[in-house]
Amino acid sequence: MPRQGAPADGGPPAEDRRHVVRRRWLTAIIIVLLIGVPAGYLVVSAEQSRSSGRDKEAKVAAHQVRSGWPSRVQRSIYEVPVPDWSSGVGFYETNNWRTSRLYVQFTTNPVDLDFFLKAIGSSRSELTPGVSVGERDAHVAGWSWAPDRHWYGTTHDQPDPRPTQDVTVDLTDPAKPRVYVVSTATP
């Protein structure tokens, strides 16, 4: 007479219910790990890639200054040290085989204006009445110079390959100077 739990033909004993449940749970977990996790990763990765493409498309489609901070790399290459506490920051970059330009605008305070001018190698004493940004650059950036404002400008020339900065400052409200910069690099 065969023992209980052992098949009549003498093969391996039948699994009890606890082992069957544990084996099925283990199989389900392995399936989730092998299929579900990579599938979830693909969905997240695709969404990030799509978002990145939209951001790049927006940058390429821009035709004038848009809100946002230029990257640290851009600020470093074009030597435009936007003060940390600035507001109303916007930028636009153009590149071609001859010239690259970074257009930046921001509102700051008198102390940070002095810091900015010193950082680019200039000073407030070098600001002269009038606009130093050329008409072509103003048109590209979408800037206009209202005649009822107090405009002061300077151009900071540097030897190639370092960029040249045309800086125009609206000092109508001396407590909140508005700065417009075109930094031109010729590689």
C-alpha positions as protocol buffer text, in pm:
chain_id: "A"
residue {
  index: 1
  type: MET
  ca { x: 0 y: 0 z: 0 }
}
residue {
  index: 2
  type: PRO
  ca { x: 147 y: 342 z: -99 }
}
residue {
  index: 3
  type: ARG
  ca { x: 218 y: 604 z: 165 }
}
residue {
  index: 4
  type: GLN
  ca { x: -12 y: 904 z: 189 }
}
residue {
  index: 5
  type: GLY
  ca { x: 121 y: 1198 z: -19 }
}
residue {
  index: 6
  type: ALA
  ca { x: 318 y: 973 z: -250 }
}
residue {
  index: 7
  type: PRO
  ca { x: 177 y: 883 z: -590 }
}
residue {
  index: 8
  type: ALA
  ca { x: 84 y: 523 z: -653 }
}
residue {
  index: 9
  type: ASP
  ca { x: 343 y: 487 z: -931 }
}
residue {
  index: 10
  type: GLY
  ca { x: 634 y: 569 z: -692 }
}
residue {
  index: 11
  type: GLY
  ca { x: 720 y: 915 z: -846 }
}
residue {
  index: 12
  type: PRO
  ca { x: 802 y: 1224 z: -641 }
}
residue {
  index: 13
  type: PRO
  ca { x: 556 y: 1321 z: -369 }
}
residue {
  index: 14
  type: ALA
  ca { x: 279 y: 1569 z: -457 }
}
residue {
  index: 15
  type: GLU
  ca { x: 326 y: 1929 z: -340 }
}
residue {
  index: 16
  type: ASP
  ca { x: 118 y: 2041 z: -50 }
}
residue {
  index: 17
  type: ARG
  ca { x: -100 y: 2350 z: -87 }
}
residue {
  index: 18
  type: ARG
  ca { x: 147 y: 2579 z: 91 }
}
residue {
  index: 19
  type: HIS
  ca { x: 428 y: 2496 z: -154 }
}
residue {
  index: 20
  type: VAL
  ca { x: 198 y: 2542 z: -455 }
}
residue {
  index: 21
  type: VAL
  ca { x: 92 y: 2891 z: -336 }
}
residue {
  index: 22
  type: ARG
  ca { x: 452 y: 2993 z: -259 }
}
residue {
  index: 23
  type: ARG
  ca { x: 572 y: 2871 z: -603 }
}
residue {
  index: 24
  type: ARG
  ca { x: 294 y: 3061 z: -782 }
}
residue {
  index: 25
  type: TRP
  ca { x: 373 y: 3384 z: -589 }
}
residue {
  index: 26
  type: LEU
  ca { x: 742 y: 3347 z: -671 }
}
residue {
  index: 27
  type: THR
  ca { x: 658 y: 3294 z: -1038 }
}
residue {
  index: 28
  type: ALA
  ca { x: 433 y: 3603 z: -1040 }
}
residue {
  index: 29
  type: ILE
  ca { x: 703 y: 3817 z: -876 }
}
residue {
  index: 30
  type: ILE
  ca { x: 963 y: 3700 z: -1128 }
}
residue {
  index: 31
  type: ILE
  ca { x: 729 y: 3780 z: -1418 }
}
residue {
  index: 32
  type: VAL
  ca { x: 664 y: 4130 z: -1281 }
}
residue {
  index: 33
  type: LEU
  ca { x: 1036 y: 4190 z: -1234 }
}
residue {
  index: 34
  type: LEU
  ca { x: 1132 y: 4057 z: -1578 }
}
residue {
  index: 35
  type: ILE
  ca { x: 850 y: 4217 z: -1777 }
}
residue {
  index: 36
  type: GLY
  ca { x: 678 y: 4488 z: -1573 }
}
residue {
  index: 37
  type: VAL
  ca { x: 984 y: 4680 z: -1454 }
}
residue {
  index: 38
  type: PRO
  ca { x: 1146 y: 4712 z: -1800 }
}
residue {
  index: 39
  type: ALA
  ca { x: 809 y: 4805 z: -1952 }
}
residue {
  index: 40
  type: GLY
  ca { x: 761 y: 5076 z: -1687 }
}
residue {
  index: 41
  type: TYR
  ca { x: 1115 y: 5201 z: -1752 }
}
residue {
  index: 42
  type: LEU
  ca { x: 1042 y: 5225 z: -2125 }
}
residue {
  index: 43
  type: VAL
  ca { x: 725 y: 5429 z: -2059 }
}
residue {
  index: 44
  type: VAL
  ca { x: 908 y: 5672 z: -1828 }
}
residue {
  index: 45
  type: SER
  ca { x: 1204 y: 5698 z: -2065 }
}
residue {
  index: 46
  type: ALA
  ca { x: 978 y: 5766 z: -2364 }
}
residue {
  index: 47
  type: GLU
  ca { x: 798 y: 6046 z: -2177 }
}
residue {
  index: 48
  type: GLN
  ca { x: 1127 y: 6206 z: -2071 }
}
residue {
  index: 49
  type: SER
  ca { x: 1255 y: 6186 z: -2427 }
}
residue {
  index: 50
  type: ARG
  ca { x: 934 y: 6339 z: -2559 }
}
residue {
  index: 51
  type: SER
  ca { x: 956 y: 6623 z: -2303 }
}
residue {
  index: 52
  type: SER
  ca { x: 1320 y: 6683 z: -2390 }
}
residue {
  index: 53
  type: GLY
  ca { x: 1232 y: 6701 z: -2758 }
}
residue {
  index: 54
  type: ARG
  ca { x: 959 y: 6956 z: -2685 }
}
residue {
  index: 55
  type: ASP
  ca { x: 1205 y: 7171 z: -2488 }
}
residue {
  index: 56
  type: LYS
  ca { x: 1462 y: 7157 z: -2767 }
}
residue {
  index: 57
  type: GLU
  ca { x: 1194 y: 7233 z: -3024 }
}
residue {
  index: 58
  type: ALA
  ca { x: 1084 y: 7539 z: -2826 }
}
residue {
  index: 59
  type: LYS
  ca { x: 1443 y: 7664 z: -2811 }
}
residue {
  index: 60
  type: VAL
  ca { x: 1495 y: 7615 z: -3184 }
}
residue {
  index: 61
  type: ALA
  ca { x: 1157 y: 7766 z: -3272 }
}
residue {
  index: 62
  type: ALA
  ca { x: 1220 y: 8080 z: -3066 }
}
residue {
  index: 63
  type: HIS
  ca { x: 1280 y: 8388 z: -3278 }
}
residue {
  index: 64
  type: GLN
  ca { x: 1355 y: 8636 z: -3001 }
}
residue {
  index: 65
  type: VAL
  ca { x: 1431 y: 8654 z: -2631 }
}
residue {
  index: 66
  type: ARG
  ca { x: 1216 y: 8424 z: -2422 }
}
residue {
  index: 67
  type: SER
  ca { x: 1178 y: 8390 z: -2044 }
}
residue {
  index: 68
  type: GLY
  ca { x: 1426 y: 8175 z: -1863 }
}
residue {
  index: 69
  type: TRP
  ca { x: 1788 y: 8164 z: -1757 }
}
residue {
  index: 70
  type: PRO
  ca { x: 2063 y: 8079 z: -2000 }
}
residue {
  index: 71
  type: SER
  ca { x: 2250 y: 7766 z: -1895 }
}
residue {
  index: 72
  type: ARG
  ca { x: 2565 y: 7797 z: -1689 }
}
residue {
  index: 73
  type: VAL
  ca { x: 2761 y: 7680 z: -1991 }
}
residue {
  index: 74
  type: GLN
  ca { x: 2611 y: 7956 z: -2207 }
}
residue {
  index: 75
  type: ARG
  ca { x: 2680 y: 8217 z: -1939 }
}
residue {
  index: 76
  type: SER
  ca { x: 3037 y: 8093 z: -1913 }
}
residue {
  index: 77
  type: ILE
  ca { x: 3108 y: 8076 z: -2288 }
}
residue {
  index: 78
  type: TYR
  ca { x: 2960 y: 8418 z: -2358 }
}
residue {
  index: 79
  type: GLU
  ca { x: 3090 y: 8564 z: -2029 }
}
residue {
  index: 80
  type: VAL
  ca { x: 2753 y: 8698 z: -1917 }
}
residue {
  index: 81
  type: PRO
  ca { x: 2741 y: 8659 z: -1535 }
}
residue {
  index: 82
  type: VAL
  ca { x: 2373 y: 8725 z: -1467 }
}
residue {
  index: 83
  type: PRO
  ca { x: 2347 y: 8818 z: -1095 }
}
residue {
  index: 84
  type: ASP
  ca { x: 2176 y: 8549 z: -886 }
}
residue {
  index: 85
  type: TRP
  ca { x: 1893 y: 8769 z: -754 }
}
residue {
  index: 86
  type: SER
  ca { x: 1791 y: 8905 z: -1095 }
}
residue {
  index: 87
  type: SER
  ca { x: 1430 y: 8898 z: -1210 }
}
residue {
  index: 88
  type: GLY
  ca { x: 1265 y: 8909 z: -1550 }
}
residue {
  index: 89
  type: VAL
  ca { x: 1552 y: 8706 z: -1696 }
}
residue {
  index: 90
  type: GLY
  ca { x: 1526 y: 8613 z: -2063 }
}
residue {
  index: 91
  type: PHE
  ca { x: 1767 y: 8493 z: -2329 }
}
residue {
  index: 92
  type: TYR
  ca { x: 1806 y: 8391 z: -2691 }
}
residue {
  index: 93
  type: GLU
  ca { x: 2105 y: 8234 z: -2867 }
}
residue {
  index: 94
  type: THR
  ca { x: 2194 y: 8242 z: -3235 }
}
residue {
  index: 95
  type: ASN
  ca { x: 2473 y: 8050 z: -3404 }
}
residue {
  index: 96
  type: ASN
  ca { x: 2613 y: 8031 z: -3752 }
}
residue {
  index: 97
  type: TRP
  ca { x: 2947 y: 7936 z: -3897 }
}
residue {
  index: 98
  type: ARG
  ca { x: 3090 y: 8286 z: -3847 }
}
residue {
  index: 99
  type: THR
  ca { x: 2937 y: 8427 z: -3530 }
}
residue {
  index: 100
  type: SER
  ca { x: 2753 y: 8315 z: -3219 }
}
residue {
  index: 101
  type: ARG
  ca { x: 2548 y: 8555 z: -3009 }
}
residue {
  index: 102
  type: LEU
  ca { x: 2375 y: 8533 z: -2673 }
}
residue {
  index: 103
  type: TYR
  ca { x: 2105 y: 8791 z: -2604 }
}
residue {
  index: 104
  type: VAL
  ca { x: 2025 y: 8830 z: -2234 }
}
residue {
  index: 105
  type: GLN
  ca { x: 1796 y: 9065 z: -2043 }
}
residue {
  index: 106
  type: PHE
  ca { x: 1737 y: 9097 z: -1670 }
}
residue {
  index: 107
  type: THR
  ca { x: 1631 y: 9338 z: -1398 }
}
residue {
  index: 108
  type: THR
  ca { x: 1860 y: 9375 z: -1099 }
}
residue {
  index: 109
  type: ASN
  ca { x: 1954 y: 9620 z: -824 }
}
residue {
  index: 110
  type: PRO
  ca { x: 2230 y: 9886 z: -820 }
}
residue {
  index: 111
  type: VAL
  ca { x: 2478 y: 9670 z: -625 }
}
residue {
  index: 112
  type: ASP
  ca { x: 2434 y: 9373 z: -858 }
}
residue {
  index: 113
  type: LEU
  ca { x: 2454 y: 9602 z: -1163 }
}
residue {
  index: 114
  type: ASP
  ca { x: 2796 y: 9715 z: -1041 }
}
residue {
  index: 115
  type: PHE
  ca { x: 2890 y: 9349 z: -979 }
}
residue {
  index: 116
  type: PHE
  ca { x: 2781 y: 9253 z: -1331 }
}
residue {
  index: 117
  type: LEU
  ca { x: 2969 y: 9539 z: -1496 }
}
residue {
  index: 118
  type: LYS
  ca { x: 3284 y: 9461 z: -1296 }
}
residue {
  index: 119
  type: ALA
  ca { x: 3258 y: 9090 z: -1380 }
}
residue {
  index: 120
  type: ILE
  ca { x: 3257 y: 9163 z: -1756 }
}
residue {
  index: 121
  type: GLY
  ca { x: 3550 y: 9403 z: -1718 }
}
residue {
  index: 122
  type: SER
  ca { x: 3360 y: 9731 z: -1723 }
}
residue {
  index: 123
  type: SER
  ca { x: 3215 y: 9974 z: -1472 }
}
residue {
  index: 124
  type: ARG
  ca { x: 2929 y: 10217 z: -1426 }
}
residue {
  index: 125
  type: SER
  ca { x: 3165 y: 10504 z: -1516 }
}
residue {
  index: 126
  type: GLU
  ca { x: 3197 y: 10355 z: -1867 }
}
residue {
  index: 127
  type: LEU
  ca { x: 2820 y: 10379 z: -1927 }
}
residue {
  index: 128
  type: THR
  ca { x: 2744 y: 10667 z: -2162 }
}
residue {
  index: 129
  type: PRO
  ca { x: 2402 y: 10810 z: -2253 }
}
residue {
  index: 130
  type: GLY
  ca { x: 2241 y: 10620 z: -2538 }
}
residue {
  index: 131
  type: VAL
  ca { x: 2191 y: 10264 z: -2657 }
}
residue {
  index: 132
  type: SER
  ca { x: 2493 y: 10047 z: -2739 }
}
residue {
  index: 133
  type: VAL
  ca { x: 2302 y: 9748 z: -2880 }
}
residue {
  index: 134
  type: GLY
  ca { x: 2278 y: 9779 z: -3258 }
}
residue {
  index: 135
  type: GLU
  ca { x: 1949 y: 9797 z: -3448 }
}
residue {
  index: 136
  type: ARG
  ca { x: 1998 y: 9455 z: -3606 }
}
residue {
  index: 137
  type: ASP
  ca { x: 2058 y: 9289 z: -3268 }
}
residue {
  index: 138
  type: ALA
  ca { x: 1766 y: 9474 z: -3109 }
}
residue {
  index: 139
  type: HIS
  ca { x: 1541 y: 9353 z: -3392 }
}
residue {
  index: 140
  type: VAL
  ca { x: 1661 y: 8992 z: -3355 }
}
residue {
  index: 141
  type: ALA
  ca { x: 1604 y: 9000 z: -2978 }
}
residue {
  index: 142
  type: GLY
  ca { x: 1268 y: 9177 z: -3005 }
}
residue {
  index: 143
  type: TRP
  ca { x: 1386 y: 9477 z: -2806 }
}
residue {
  index: 144
  type: SER
  ca { x: 1274 y: 9835 z: -2863 }
}
residue {
  index: 145
  type: TRP
  ca { x: 1415 y: 10149 z: -2706 }
}
residue {
  index: 146
  type: ALA
  ca { x: 1139 y: 10385 z: -2590 }
}
residue {
  index: 147
  type: PRO
  ca { x: 1255 y: 10748 z: -2619 }
}
residue {
  index: 148
  type: ASP
  ca { x: 1111 y: 10843 z: -2278 }
}
residue {
  index: 149
  type: ARG
  ca { x: 1351 y: 10605 z: -2093 }
}
residue {
  index: 150
  type: HIS
  ca { x: 1701 y: 10681 z: -1958 }
}
residue {
  index: 151
  type: TRP
  ca { x: 1928 y: 10458 z: -2167 }
}
residue {
  index: 152
  type: TYR
  ca { x: 2299 y: 10412 z: -2097 }
}
residue {
  index: 153
  type: GLY
  ca { x: 2533 y: 10181 z: -2280 }
}
residue {
  index: 154
  type: THR
  ca { x: 2884 y: 10051 z: -2318 }
}
residue {
  index: 155
  type: THR
  ca { x: 3069 y: 9804 z: -2538 }
}
residue {
  index: 156
  type: HIS
  ca { x: 3330 y: 9581 z: -2384 }
}
residue {
  index: 157
  type: ASP
  ca { x: 3568 y: 9466 z: -2659 }
}
residue {
  index: 158
  type: GLN
  ca { x: 3795 y: 9169 z: -2598 }
}
residue {
  index: 159
  type: PRO
  ca { x: 4046 y: 8995 z: -2821 }
}
residue {
  index: 160
  type: ASP
  ca { x: 3925 y: 8683 z: -3005 }
}
residue {
  index: 161
  type: PRO
  ca { x: 3821 y: 8421 z: -2914 }
}
residue {
  index: 162
  type: ARG
  ca { x: 3673 y: 8596 z: -2608 }
}
residue {
  index: 163
  type: PRO
  ca { x: 3330 y: 8752 z: -2666 }
}
residue {
  index: 164
  type: THR
  ca { x: 3249 y: 9120 z: -2704 }
}
residue {
  index: 165
  type: GLN
  ca { x: 2955 y: 9246 z: -2496 }
}
residue {
  index: 166
  type: ASP
  ca { x: 2724 y: 9531 z: -2595 }
}
residue {
  index: 167
  type: VAL
  ca { x: 2546 y: 9637 z: -2277 }
}
residue {
  index: 168
  type: THR
  ca { x: 2249 y: 9874 z: -2260 }
}
residue {
  index: 169
  type: VAL
  ca { x: 2096 y: 9966 z: -1925 }
}
residue {
  index: 170
  type: ASP
  ca { x: 1760 y: 10130 z: -1861 }
}
residue {
  index: 171
  type: LEU
  ca { x: 1821 y: 10353 z: -1557 }
}
residue {
  index: 172
  type: THR
  ca { x: 1475 y: 10516 z: -1560 }
}
residue {
  index: 173
  type: ASP
  ca { x: 1422 y: 10356 z: -1216 }
}
residue {
  index: 174
  type: PRO
  ca { x: 1772 y: 10363 z: -1062 }
}
residue {
  index: 175
  type: ALA
  ca { x: 1665 y: 10116 z: -792 }
}
residue {
  index: 176
  type: LYS
  ca { x: 1572 y: 9856 z: -1058 }
}
residue {
  index: 177
  type: PRO
  ca { x: 1804 y: 9886 z: -1358 }
}
residue {
  index: 178
  type: ARG
  ca { x: 1701 y: 9676 z: -1657 }
}
residue {
  index: 179
  type: VAL
  ca { x: 2003 y: 9531 z: -1839 }
}
residue {
  index: 180
  type: TYR
  ca { x: 2019 y: 9420 z: -2205 }
}
residue {
  index: 181
  type: VAL
  ca { x: 2330 y: 9237 z: -2321 }
}
residue {
  index: 182
  type: VAL
  ca { x: 2442 y: 9104 z: -2658 }
}
residue {
  index: 183
  type: SER
  ca { x: 2753 y: 8891 z: -2623 }
}
residue {
  index: 184
  type: THR
  ca { x: 2914 y: 8811 z: -2957 }
}
residue {
  index: 185
  type: ALA
  ca { x: 3171 y: 8534 z: -2998 }
}
residue {
  index: 186
  type: THR
  ca { x: 3362 y: 8462 z: -3317 }
}
residue {
  index: 187
  type: PRO
  ca { x: 3514 y: 8113 z: -3298 }
}
